[in-house]
Tab-separated table of C-alpha atoms in Angstrom:
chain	number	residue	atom	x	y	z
E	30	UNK	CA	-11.297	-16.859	65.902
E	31	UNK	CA	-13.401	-14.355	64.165
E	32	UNK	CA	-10.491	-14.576	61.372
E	33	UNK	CA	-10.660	-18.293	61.236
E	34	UNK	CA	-14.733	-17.908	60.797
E	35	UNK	CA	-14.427	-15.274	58.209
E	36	UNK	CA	-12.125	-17.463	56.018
E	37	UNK	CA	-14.328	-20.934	56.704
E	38	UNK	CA	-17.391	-18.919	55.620
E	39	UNK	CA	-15.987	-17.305	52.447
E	40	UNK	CA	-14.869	-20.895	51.542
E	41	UNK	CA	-18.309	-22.255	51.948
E	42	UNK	CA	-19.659	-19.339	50.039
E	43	UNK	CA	-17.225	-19.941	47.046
E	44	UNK	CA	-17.378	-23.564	47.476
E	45	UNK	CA	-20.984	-23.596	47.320
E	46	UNK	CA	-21.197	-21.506	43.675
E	47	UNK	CA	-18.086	-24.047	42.722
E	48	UNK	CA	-20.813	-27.103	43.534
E	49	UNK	CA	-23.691	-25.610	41.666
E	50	UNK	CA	-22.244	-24.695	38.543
E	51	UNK	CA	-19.309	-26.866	38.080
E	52	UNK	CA	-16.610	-25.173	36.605
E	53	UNK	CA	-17.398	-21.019	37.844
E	54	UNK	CA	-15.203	-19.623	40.260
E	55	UNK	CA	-17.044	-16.935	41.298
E	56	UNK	CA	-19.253	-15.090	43.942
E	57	UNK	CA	-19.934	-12.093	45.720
E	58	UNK	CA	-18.784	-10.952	48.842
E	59	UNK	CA	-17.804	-7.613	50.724
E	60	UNK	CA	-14.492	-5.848	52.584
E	61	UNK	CA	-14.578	-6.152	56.340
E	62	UNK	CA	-11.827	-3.351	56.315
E	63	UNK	CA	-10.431	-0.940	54.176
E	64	UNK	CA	-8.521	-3.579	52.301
E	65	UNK	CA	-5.731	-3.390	49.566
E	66	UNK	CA	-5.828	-4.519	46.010
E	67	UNK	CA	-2.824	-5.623	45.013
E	68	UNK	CA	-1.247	-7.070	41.506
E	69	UNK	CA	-0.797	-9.963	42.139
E	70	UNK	CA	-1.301	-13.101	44.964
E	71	UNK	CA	0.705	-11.827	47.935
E	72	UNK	CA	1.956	-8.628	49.636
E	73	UNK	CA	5.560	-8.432	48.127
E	74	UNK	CA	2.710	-6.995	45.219
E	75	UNK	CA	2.348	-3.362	43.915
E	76	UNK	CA	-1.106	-1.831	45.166
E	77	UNK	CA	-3.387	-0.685	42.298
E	78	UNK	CA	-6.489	0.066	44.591
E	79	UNK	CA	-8.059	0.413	48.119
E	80	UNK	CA	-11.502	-1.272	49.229
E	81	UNK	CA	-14.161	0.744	51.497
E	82	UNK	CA	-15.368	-1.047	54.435
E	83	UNK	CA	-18.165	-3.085	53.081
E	84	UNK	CA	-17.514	-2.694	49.436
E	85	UNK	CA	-19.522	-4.844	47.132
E	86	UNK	CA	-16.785	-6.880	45.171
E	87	UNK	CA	-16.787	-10.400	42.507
E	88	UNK	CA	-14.584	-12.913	43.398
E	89	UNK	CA	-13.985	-15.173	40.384
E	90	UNK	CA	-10.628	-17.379	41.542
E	91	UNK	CA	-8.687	-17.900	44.422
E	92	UNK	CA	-5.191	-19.320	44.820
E	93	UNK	CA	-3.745	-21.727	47.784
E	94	UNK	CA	-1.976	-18.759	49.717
E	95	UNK	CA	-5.793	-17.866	50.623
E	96	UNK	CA	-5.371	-14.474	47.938
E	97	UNK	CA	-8.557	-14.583	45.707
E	98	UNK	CA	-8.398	-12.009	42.519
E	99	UNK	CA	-11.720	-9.527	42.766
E	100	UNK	CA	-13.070	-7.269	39.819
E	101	UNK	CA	-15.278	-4.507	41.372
E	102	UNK	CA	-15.863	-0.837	39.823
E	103	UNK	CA	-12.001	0.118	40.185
E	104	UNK	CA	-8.997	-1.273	39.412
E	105	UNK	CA	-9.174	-5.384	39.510
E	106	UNK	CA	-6.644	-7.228	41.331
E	107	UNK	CA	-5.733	-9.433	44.337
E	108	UNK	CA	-6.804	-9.094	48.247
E	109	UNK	CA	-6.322	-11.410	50.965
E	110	UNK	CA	-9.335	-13.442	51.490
E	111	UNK	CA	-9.456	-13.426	55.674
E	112	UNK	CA	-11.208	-9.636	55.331
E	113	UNK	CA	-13.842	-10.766	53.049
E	114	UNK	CA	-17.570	-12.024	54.122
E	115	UNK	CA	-19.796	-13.497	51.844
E	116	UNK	CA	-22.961	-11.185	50.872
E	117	UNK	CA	-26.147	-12.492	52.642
E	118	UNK	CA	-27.374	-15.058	50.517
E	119	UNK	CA	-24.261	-15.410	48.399
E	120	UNK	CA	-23.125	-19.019	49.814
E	121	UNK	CA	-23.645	-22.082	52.291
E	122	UNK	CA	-24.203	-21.221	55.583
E	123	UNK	CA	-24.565	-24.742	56.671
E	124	UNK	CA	-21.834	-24.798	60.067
E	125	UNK	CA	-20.424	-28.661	59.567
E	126	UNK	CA	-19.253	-27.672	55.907
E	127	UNK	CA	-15.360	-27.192	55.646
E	128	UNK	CA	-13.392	-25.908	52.746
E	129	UNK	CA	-9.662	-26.594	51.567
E	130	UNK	CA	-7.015	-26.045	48.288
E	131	UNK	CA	-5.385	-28.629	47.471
E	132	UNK	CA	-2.463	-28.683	45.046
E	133	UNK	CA	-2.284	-31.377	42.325
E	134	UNK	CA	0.595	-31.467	39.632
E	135	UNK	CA	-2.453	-30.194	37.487
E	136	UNK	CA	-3.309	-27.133	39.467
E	137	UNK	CA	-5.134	-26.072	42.735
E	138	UNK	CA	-8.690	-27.580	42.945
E	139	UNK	CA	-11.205	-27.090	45.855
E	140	UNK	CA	-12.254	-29.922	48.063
E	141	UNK	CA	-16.297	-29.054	50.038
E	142	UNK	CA	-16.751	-31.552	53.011
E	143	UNK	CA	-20.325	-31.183	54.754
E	144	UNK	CA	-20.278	-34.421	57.929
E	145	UNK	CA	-19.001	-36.840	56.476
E	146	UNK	CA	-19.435	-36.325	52.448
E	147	UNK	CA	-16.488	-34.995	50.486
E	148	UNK	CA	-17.062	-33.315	46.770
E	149	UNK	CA	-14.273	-31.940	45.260
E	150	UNK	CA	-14.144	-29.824	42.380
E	151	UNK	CA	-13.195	-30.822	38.967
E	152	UNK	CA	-9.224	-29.480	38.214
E	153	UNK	CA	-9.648	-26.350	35.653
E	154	UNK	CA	-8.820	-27.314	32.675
E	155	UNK	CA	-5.381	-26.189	31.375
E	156	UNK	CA	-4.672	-23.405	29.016
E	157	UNK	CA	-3.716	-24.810	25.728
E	158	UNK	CA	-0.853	-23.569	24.468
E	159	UNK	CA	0.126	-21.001	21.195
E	160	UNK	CA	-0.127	-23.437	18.423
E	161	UNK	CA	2.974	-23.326	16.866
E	162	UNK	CA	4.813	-20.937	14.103
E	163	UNK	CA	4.343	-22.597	10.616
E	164	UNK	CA	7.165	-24.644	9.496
E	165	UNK	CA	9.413	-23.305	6.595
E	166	UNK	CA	9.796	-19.961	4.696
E	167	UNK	CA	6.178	-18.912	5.352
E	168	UNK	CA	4.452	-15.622	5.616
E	169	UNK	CA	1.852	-14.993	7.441
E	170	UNK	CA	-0.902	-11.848	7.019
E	171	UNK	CA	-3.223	-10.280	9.975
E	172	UNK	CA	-6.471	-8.313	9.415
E	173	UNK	CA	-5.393	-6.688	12.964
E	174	UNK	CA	-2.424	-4.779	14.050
E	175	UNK	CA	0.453	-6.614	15.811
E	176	UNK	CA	-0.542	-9.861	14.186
E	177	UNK	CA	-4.165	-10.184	15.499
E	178	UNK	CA	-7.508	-10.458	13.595
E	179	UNK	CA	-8.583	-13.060	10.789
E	180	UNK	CA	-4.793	-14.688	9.897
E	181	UNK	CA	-3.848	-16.866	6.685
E	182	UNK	CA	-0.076	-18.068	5.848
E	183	UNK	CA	1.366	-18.866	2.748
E	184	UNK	CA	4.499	-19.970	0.982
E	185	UNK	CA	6.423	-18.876	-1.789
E	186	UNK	CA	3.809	-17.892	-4.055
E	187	UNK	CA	1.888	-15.140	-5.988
E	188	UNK	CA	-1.626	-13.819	-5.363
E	189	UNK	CA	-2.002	-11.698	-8.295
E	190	UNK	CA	-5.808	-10.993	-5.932
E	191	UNK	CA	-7.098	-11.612	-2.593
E	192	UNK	CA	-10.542	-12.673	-1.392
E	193	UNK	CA	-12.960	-10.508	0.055
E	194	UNK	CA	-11.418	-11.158	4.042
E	195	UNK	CA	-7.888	-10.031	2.894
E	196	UNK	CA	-8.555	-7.653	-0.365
E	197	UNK	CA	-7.334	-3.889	1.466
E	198	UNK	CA	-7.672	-5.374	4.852
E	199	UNK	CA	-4.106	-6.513	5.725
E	200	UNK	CA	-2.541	-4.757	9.029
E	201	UNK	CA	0.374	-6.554	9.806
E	202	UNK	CA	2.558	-9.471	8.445
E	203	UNK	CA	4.753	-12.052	10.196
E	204	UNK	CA	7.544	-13.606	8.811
E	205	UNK	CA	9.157	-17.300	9.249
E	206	UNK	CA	12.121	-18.581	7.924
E	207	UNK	CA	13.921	-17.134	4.975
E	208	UNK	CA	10.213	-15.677	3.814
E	209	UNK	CA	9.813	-12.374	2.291
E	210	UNK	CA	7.086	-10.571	1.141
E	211	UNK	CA	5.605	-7.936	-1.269
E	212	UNK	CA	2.730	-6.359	-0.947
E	213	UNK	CA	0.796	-4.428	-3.811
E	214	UNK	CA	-2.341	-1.698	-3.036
E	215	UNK	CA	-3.165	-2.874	-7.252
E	216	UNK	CA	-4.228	-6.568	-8.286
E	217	UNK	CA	-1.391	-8.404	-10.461
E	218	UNK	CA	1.480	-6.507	-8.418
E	219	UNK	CA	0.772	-3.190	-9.638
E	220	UNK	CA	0.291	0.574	-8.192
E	221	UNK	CA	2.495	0.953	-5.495
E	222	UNK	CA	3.760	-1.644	-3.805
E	223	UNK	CA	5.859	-2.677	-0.255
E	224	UNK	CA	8.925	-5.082	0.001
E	225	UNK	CA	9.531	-6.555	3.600
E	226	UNK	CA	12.458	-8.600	4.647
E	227	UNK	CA	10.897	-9.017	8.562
E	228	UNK	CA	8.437	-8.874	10.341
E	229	UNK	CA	5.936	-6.276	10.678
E	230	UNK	CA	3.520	-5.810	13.667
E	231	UNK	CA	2.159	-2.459	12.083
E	232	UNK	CA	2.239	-1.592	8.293
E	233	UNK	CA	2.635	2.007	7.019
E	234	UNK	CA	-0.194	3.802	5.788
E	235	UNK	CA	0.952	3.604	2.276
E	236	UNK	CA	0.147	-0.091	2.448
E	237	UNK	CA	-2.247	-0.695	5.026
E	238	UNK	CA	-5.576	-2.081	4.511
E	239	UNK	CA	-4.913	-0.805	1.091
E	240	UNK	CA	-2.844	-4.408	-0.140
E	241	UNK	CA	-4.610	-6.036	-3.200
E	242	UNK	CA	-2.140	-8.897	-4.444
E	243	UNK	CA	0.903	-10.142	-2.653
E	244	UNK	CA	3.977	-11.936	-3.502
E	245	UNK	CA	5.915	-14.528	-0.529
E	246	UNK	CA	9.441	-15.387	-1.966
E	247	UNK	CA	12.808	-16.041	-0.848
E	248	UNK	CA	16.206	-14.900	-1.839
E	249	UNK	CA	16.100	-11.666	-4.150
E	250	UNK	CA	13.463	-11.148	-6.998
E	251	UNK	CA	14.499	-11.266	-10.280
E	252	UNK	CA	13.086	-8.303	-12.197
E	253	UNK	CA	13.827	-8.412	-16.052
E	254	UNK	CA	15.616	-6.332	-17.497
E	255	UNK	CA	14.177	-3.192	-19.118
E	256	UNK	CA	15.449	-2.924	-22.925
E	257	UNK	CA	16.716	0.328	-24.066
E	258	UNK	CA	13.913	1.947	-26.595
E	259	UNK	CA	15.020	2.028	-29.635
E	260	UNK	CA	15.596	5.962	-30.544
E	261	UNK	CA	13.155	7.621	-33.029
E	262	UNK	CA	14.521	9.770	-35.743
E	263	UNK	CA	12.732	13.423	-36.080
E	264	UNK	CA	14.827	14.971	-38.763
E	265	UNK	CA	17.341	14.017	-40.744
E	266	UNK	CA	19.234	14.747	-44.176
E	267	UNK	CA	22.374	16.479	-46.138
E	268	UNK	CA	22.750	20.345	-45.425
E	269	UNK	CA	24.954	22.503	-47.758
E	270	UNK	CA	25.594	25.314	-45.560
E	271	UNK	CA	27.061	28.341	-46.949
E	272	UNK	CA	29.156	30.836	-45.141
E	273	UNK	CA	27.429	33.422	-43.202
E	274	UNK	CA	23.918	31.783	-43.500
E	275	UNK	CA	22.313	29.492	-40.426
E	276	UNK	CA	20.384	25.718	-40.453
E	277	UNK	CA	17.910	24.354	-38.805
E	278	UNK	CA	18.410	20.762	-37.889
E	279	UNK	CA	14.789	20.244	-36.364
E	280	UNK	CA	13.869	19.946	-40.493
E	281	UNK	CA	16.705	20.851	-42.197
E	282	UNK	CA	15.863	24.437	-43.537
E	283	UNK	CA	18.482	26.566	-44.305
E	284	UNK	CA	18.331	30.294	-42.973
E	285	UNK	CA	14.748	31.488	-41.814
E	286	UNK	CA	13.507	31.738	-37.945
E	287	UNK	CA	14.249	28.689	-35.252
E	288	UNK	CA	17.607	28.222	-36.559
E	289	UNK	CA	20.425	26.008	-34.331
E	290	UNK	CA	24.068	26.553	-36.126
E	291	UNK	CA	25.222	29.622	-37.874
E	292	UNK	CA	28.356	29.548	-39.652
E	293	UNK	CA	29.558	32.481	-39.085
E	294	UNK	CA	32.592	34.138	-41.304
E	295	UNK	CA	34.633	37.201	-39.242
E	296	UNK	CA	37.244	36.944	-41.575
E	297	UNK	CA	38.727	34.929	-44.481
E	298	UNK	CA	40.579	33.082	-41.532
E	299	UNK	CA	38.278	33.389	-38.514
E	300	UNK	CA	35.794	30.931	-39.166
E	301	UNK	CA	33.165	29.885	-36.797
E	302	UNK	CA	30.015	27.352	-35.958
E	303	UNK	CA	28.047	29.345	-33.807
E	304	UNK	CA	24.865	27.713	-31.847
E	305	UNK	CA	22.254	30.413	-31.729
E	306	UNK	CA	18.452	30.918	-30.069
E	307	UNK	CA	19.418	28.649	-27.386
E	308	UNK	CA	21.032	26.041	-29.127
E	309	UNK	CA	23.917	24.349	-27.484
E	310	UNK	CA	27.279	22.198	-28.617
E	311	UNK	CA	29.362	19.241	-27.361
E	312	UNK	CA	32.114	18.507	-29.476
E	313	UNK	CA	33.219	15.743	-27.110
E	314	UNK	CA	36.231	13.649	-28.856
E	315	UNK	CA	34.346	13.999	-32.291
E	316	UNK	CA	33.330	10.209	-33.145
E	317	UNK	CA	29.363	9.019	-34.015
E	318	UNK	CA	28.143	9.131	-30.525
E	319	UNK	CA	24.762	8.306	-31.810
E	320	UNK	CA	21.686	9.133	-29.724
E	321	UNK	CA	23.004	7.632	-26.578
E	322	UNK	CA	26.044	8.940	-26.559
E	323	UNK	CA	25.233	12.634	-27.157
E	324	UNK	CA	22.299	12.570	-24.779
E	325	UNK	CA	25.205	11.803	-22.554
E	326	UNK	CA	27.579	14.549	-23.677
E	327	UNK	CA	28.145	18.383	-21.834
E	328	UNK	CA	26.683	20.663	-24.022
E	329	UNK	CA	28.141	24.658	-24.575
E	330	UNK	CA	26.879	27.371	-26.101
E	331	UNK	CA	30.189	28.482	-26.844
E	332	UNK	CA	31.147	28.478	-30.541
E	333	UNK	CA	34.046	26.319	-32.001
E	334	UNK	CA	36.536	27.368	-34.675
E	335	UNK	CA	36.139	25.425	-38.109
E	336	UNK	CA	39.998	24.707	-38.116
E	337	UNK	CA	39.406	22.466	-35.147
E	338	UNK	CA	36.942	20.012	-36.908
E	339	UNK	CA	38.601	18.510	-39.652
E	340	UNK	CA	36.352	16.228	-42.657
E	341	UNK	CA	35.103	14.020	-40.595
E	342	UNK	CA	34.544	15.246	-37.760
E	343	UNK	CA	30.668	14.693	-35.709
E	344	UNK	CA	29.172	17.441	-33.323
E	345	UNK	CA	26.796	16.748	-31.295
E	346	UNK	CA	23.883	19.578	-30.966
E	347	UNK	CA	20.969	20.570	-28.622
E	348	UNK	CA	18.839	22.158	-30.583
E	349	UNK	CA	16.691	25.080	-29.582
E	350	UNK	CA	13.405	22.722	-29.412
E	351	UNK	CA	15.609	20.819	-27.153
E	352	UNK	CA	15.832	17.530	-29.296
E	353	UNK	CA	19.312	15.782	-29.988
E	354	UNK	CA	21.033	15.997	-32.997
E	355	UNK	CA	24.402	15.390	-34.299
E	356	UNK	CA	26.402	16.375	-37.436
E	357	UNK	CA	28.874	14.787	-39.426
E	358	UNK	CA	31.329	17.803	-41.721
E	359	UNK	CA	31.366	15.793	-44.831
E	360	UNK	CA	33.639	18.182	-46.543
E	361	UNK	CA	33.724	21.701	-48.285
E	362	UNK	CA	32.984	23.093	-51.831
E	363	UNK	CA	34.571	26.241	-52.067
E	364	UNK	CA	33.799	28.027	-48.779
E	365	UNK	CA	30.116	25.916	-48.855
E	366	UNK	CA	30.010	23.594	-45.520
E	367	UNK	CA	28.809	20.308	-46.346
E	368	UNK	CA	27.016	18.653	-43.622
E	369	UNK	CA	25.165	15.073	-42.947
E	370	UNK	CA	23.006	15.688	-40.014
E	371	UNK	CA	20.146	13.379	-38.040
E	372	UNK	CA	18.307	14.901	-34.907
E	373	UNK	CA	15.972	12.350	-33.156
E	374	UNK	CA	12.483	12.836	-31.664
E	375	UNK	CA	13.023	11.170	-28.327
């Protein structure tokens, strides 16, 4: 009996703050006994707390089962409304008012009946629900991590900028679709910038809050292609190169300091190019490589016999200034080496 009271009183108290303000579920009451808190409406839930006999708690909804969820100063939670009492001067304490849940397809609502007059509640109003994901290859940017804060969406597009809510504020980016997106800490896609193929509920530091233009496509992005530059020529000339003496091929000169080749004479028959102060030589299959193609080559600083090159022949050279060059033996008057030579600048 003192149960049944109990539970008839903390109805009238909750049903009486229900009446007076219309939509609040909520009052104050206290434990009758040291009382669990559980997780959720019912016993089969975890505890998360323990009331004190006459702890002070908030009661802001209760379910049909007679559970009502509390927040006090620990852990918030569900108790079993037969051990709570209404604080004195919480609630009705009028003895012919009665109290009931009733369950509608729209939710529990709570019916007050004092003699003969019935008020009932009006049924909370239901949760809308998550509007839904945009339609089509759309991306989607969050000031917050894990898609929260100020939000826009977009198609394929780009924002070479972004306004002042979105401009190094961007935290996390949800894709739809096929969408893609690019992200750029510079305005007009420049400085470094971030591809993502999915979603992202937390950006790297690299990128975030640091994004100042963005790009949403699909598919792959076609970058032009980047022209080969055009190689710039340093040096270049005809060098009559007499035995024993060395050539420069960063200008031309003949003997004198910096020197690359020496052609060097051991013997009337042992007859050399030499590449000296750090020079180096690829005779490779001895065509015009050009630029490219000696850049390319596998350079020696061993030297080569002249009997191996006949007129003709190119040899590519490193010089000691570390430029590319290449020679072309043009021929021979008497034991003079004639040579056409170029060494670019690049």
């Amino acid at each position: 009996m003192n149960s049944l009271k109990t539970t008839i009183s903390t109805a009238i108290a909750f049903a009486g703050i229900i009446v007076t303000s219309g939509v609040a579920w909520a009052t104050t009451a206290q434990s009758t006994t040291a009382l669990n808190v559980r997780s959720g409406p019912g016993t089969s839930y975890g505890v998360v707390d323990t009331l004190t006999p006459g702890e002070t708690v908030e009661v802001n909804e209760c379910v049909s089962n007679g559970w009502c969820y509390i927040e006090h100063t620990g852990p918030d939670g569900w108790v079993s409304s037969n051990y709570l009492t209404p604080v004195s001067g919480g609630g009705s304490s009028d003895p012919d008012c009665a109290f009931s849940i009733t369950i509608t397809p729209s939710g529990p609502s709570l019916t007050l009946k004092c003699g003969d007059a019935e008020v009932s509640t009006p049924t909370p109003t239901p949760t809308p629900p998550p509007p839904a994901p945009p339609a089509g290859n759309v991306a989607c940017f969050y000031t917050g991590a894990n898609y929260t804060g100020s939000e826009f969406c977009h198609g394929p597009a780009t924002l070479n900028t972004l306004d002042a809510t979105f401009n190094d504020n961007i935290a996390s980016v949800k894709l739809h679709g096929s969408a893609k997106a690019k992200l750029c800490r510079n305005a007009n896609m420049t400085g470094i910038c971030k591809t993502y193929t999915s979603s992202k509920p937390v950006l790297p530091n690299s990128i975030r809050n640091k994004a100042s233009s963005l790009r949403v496509f699909t598919g792959i992005i076609v970058v032009p292609p980047v022209l080969p530059v055009a190689p710039v020529t340093h040096s270049t000339g005809p060098i009559n190169l007499q035995q024993t003496y060395t050539a420069n091929l960063d200008n031309g000169a003949i003997g004198g300091g910096g020197a690359d080749i020496w052609y060097r004479a051991v013997t009337a028959v042992q007859k050399y190019i030499k590449p000296i102060n750090g020079a180096k030589l690829a005779v490779g299959n001895k065509s015009n490589r050009g630029f490219a193609g000696c850049k390319t080559e596998t350079y020696s600083s061993a030297q080569v016999s002249i009997w191996t090159l006949p007129v003709g022949s190119y040899v590519c050279v490193k010089t000691n200034q570390g430029r590319i060059s290449q020679f072309r033996l043009n021929g021979y008057t008497g034991t003079t080496m004639k040579l056409g030579y170029t060494t670019w600048a690049n």
